[in-house]
Short mmCIF file of C-alpha atoms in Angstrom, two decimals:
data_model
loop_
_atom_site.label_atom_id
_atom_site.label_comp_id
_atom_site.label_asym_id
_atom_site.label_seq_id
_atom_site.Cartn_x
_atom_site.Cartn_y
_atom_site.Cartn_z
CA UNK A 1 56.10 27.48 -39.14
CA UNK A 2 55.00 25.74 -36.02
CA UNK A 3 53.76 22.74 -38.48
CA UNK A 4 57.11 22.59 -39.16
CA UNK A 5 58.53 22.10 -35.90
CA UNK A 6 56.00 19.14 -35.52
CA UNK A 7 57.30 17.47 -38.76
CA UNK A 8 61.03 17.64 -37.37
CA UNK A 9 59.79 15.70 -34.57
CA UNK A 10 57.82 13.55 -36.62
CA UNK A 11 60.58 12.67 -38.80
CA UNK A 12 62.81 11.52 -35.76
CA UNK A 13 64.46 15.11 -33.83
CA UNK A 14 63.52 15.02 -30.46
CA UNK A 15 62.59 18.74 -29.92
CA UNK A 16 62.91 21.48 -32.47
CA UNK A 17 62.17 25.54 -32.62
CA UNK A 18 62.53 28.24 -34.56
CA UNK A 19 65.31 30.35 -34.41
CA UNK A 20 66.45 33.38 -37.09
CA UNK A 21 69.81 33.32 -38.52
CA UNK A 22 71.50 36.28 -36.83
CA UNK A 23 71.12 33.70 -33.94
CA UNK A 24 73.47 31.52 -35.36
CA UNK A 25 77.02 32.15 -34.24
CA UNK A 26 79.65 31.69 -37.14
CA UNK A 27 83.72 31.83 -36.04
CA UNK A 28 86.85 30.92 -37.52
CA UNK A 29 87.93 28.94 -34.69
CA UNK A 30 85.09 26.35 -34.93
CA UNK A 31 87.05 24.87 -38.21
CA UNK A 32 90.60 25.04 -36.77
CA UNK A 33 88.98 22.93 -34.05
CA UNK A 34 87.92 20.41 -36.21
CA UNK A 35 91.64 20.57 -38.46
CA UNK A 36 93.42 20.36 -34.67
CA UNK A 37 91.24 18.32 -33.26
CA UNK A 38 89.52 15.85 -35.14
CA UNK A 39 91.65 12.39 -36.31
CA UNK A 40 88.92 12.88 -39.08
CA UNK A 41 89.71 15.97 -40.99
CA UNK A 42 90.02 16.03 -44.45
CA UNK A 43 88.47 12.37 -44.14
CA UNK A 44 85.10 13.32 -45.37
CA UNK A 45 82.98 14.89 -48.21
CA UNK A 46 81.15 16.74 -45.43
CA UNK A 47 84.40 17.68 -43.10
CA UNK A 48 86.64 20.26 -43.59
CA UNK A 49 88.21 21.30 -45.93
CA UNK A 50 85.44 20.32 -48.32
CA UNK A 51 82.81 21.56 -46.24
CA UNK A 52 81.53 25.59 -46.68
CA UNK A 53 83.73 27.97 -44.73
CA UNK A 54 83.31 29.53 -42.34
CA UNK A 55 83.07 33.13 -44.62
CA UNK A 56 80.89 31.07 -47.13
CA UNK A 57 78.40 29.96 -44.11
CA UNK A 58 78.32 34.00 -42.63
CA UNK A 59 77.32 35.10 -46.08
CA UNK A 60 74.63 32.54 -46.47
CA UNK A 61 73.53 33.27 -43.48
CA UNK A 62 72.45 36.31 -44.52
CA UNK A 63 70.31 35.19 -47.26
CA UNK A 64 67.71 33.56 -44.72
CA UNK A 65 65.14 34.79 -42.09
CA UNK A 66 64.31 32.01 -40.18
CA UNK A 67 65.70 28.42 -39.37
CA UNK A 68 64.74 25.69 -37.66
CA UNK A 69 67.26 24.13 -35.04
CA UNK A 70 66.87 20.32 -34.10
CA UNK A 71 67.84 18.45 -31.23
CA UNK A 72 68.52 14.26 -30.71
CA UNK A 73 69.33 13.35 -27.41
CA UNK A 74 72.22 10.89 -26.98
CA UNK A 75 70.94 8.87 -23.85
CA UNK A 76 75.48 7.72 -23.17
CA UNK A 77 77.08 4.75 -23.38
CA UNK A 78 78.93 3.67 -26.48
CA UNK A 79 80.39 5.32 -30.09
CA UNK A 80 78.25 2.82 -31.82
CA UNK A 81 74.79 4.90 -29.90
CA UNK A 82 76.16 8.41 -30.66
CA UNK A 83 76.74 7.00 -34.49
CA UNK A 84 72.90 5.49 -34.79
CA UNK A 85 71.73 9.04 -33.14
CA UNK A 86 73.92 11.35 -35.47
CA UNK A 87 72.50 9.26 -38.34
CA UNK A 88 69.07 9.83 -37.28
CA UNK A 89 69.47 13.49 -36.92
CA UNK A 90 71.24 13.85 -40.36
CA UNK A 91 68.13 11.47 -41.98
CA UNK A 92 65.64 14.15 -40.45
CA UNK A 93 67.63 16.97 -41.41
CA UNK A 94 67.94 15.85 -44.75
CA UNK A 95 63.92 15.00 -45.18
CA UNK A 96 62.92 17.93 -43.41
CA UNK A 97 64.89 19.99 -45.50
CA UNK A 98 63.55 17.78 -48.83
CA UNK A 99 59.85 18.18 -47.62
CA UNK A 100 60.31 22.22 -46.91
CA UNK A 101 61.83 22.56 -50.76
CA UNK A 102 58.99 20.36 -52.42
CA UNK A 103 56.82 23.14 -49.94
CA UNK A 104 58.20 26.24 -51.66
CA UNK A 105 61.00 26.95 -49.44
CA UNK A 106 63.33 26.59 -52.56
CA UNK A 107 66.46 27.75 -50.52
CA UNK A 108 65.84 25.09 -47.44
CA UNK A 109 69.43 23.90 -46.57
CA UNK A 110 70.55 21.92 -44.01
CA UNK A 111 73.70 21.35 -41.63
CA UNK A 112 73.72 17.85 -38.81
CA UNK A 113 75.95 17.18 -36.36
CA UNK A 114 79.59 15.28 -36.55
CA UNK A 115 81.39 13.40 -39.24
CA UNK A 116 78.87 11.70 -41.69
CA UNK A 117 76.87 8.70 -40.60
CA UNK A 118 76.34 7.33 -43.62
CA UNK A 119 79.38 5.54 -45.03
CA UNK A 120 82.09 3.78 -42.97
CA UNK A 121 84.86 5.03 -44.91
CA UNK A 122 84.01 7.81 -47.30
CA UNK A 123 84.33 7.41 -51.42
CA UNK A 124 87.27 10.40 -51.65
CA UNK A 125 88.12 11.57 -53.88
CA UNK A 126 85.20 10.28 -56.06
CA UNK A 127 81.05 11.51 -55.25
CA UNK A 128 79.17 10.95 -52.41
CA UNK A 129 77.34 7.88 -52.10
CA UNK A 130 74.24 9.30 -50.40
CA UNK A 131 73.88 12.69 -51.89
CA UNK A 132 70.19 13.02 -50.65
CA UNK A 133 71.07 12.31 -47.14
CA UNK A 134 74.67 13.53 -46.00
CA UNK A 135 74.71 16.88 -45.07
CA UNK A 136 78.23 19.05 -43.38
CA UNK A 137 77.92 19.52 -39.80
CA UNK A 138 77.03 22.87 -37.91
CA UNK A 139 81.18 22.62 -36.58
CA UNK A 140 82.15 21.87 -40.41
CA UNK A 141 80.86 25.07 -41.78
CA UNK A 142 82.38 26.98 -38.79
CA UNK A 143 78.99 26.97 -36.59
CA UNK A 144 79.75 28.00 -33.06
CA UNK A 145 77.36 25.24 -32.02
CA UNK A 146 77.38 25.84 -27.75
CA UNK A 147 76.82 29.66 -28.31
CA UNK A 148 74.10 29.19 -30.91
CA UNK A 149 72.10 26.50 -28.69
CA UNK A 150 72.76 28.70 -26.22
CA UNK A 151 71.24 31.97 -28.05
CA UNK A 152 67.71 29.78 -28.71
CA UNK A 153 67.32 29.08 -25.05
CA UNK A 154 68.22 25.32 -25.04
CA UNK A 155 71.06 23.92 -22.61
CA UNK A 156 74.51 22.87 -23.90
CA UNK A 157 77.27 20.76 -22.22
CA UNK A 158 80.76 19.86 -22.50
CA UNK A 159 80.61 15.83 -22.96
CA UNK A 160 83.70 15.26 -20.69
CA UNK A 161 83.10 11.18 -21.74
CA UNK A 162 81.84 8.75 -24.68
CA UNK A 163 79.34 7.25 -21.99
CA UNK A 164 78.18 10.31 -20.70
CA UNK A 165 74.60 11.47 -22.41
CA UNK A 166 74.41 14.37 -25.08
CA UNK A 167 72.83 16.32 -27.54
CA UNK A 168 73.38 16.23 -31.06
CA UNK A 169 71.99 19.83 -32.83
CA UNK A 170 71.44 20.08 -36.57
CA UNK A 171 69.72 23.28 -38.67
CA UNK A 172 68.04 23.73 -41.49
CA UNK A 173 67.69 27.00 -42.90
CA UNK A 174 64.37 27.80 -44.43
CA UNK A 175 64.13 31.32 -46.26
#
């Protein structure tokens, strides 16, 4: 699997590692965040409500025993940066989790971070434009994402601004 890890990187995360599902923190709260929270709800193919639920992501979950969690760091400064970094992670999500299926890893599923990149208003009610490449976020399928970071070792923040420098997280499952 440590092949792997290189090809995240390779195909644009910054760092990646291997983490196994029971690492992954699922709660209810994590889509009521982004119903009460985000002007973007209900916006999006990928967003809640048309994203898995939370009980839909715990029980597929379970059908996995390893994953492999990606990182993009956000260096600050406007929406417009964030955007071209969330697209990135969601193209590298969405190759890496191509290239692990076309492997043999016929379950390899992945999850990026934030409302879709892809589209600047998306085609509701009708199909997504860019099936191969939009993917829900962690938050979207009710991913805890600060505890799970937290549970692989990496460091987490609060982003208390849109200038300030982040981290963008995305997972793929792999069997």
């Amino acid at each position: 699997m440590n092949n792997w890890i290189a090809r995240a990187v390779e195909l644009g995360a910054d760092a990646a590692q291997m983490i196994r599902p029971d690492q992954v923190v699922v709660a209810e709260w994590v889509r009521l965040k982004c119903q009460y929270g985000c002007g973007g709800y209900g916006e999006c193919l990928t967003c809640p409500p048309h994203s898995p639920s939370s009980e839909v992501t715990r029980q597929m979950l379970a059908h996995y025993r390893q994953a492999l969690l990606l990182c993009v760091e956000v260096p600050g400064g406007t929406w417009k940066e964030e955007e071209q970094q969330r697209r990135r992670l969601a193209e590298a999500v969405a190759a890496l989790e191509r290239e692990l299926f076309l492997a043999g890893y016929h379950r390899a599923w992945g999850m990026s971070a934030g409302p879709c990149p892809f589209c600047e208003t998306c085609n509701l009610p009708g199909p997504c434009h860019f099936p191969r490449l939009a993917r829900p976020s962690m938050e979207a399928c009710g991913i805890d994402v600060y505890s799970t970071v937290r549970h692989a070792g990496w460091e987490i923040k609060v982003v208390q601004t849109l200038e300030a420098p982040c981290r963008l997280f995305g997972l793929v499952l792999v069997e």
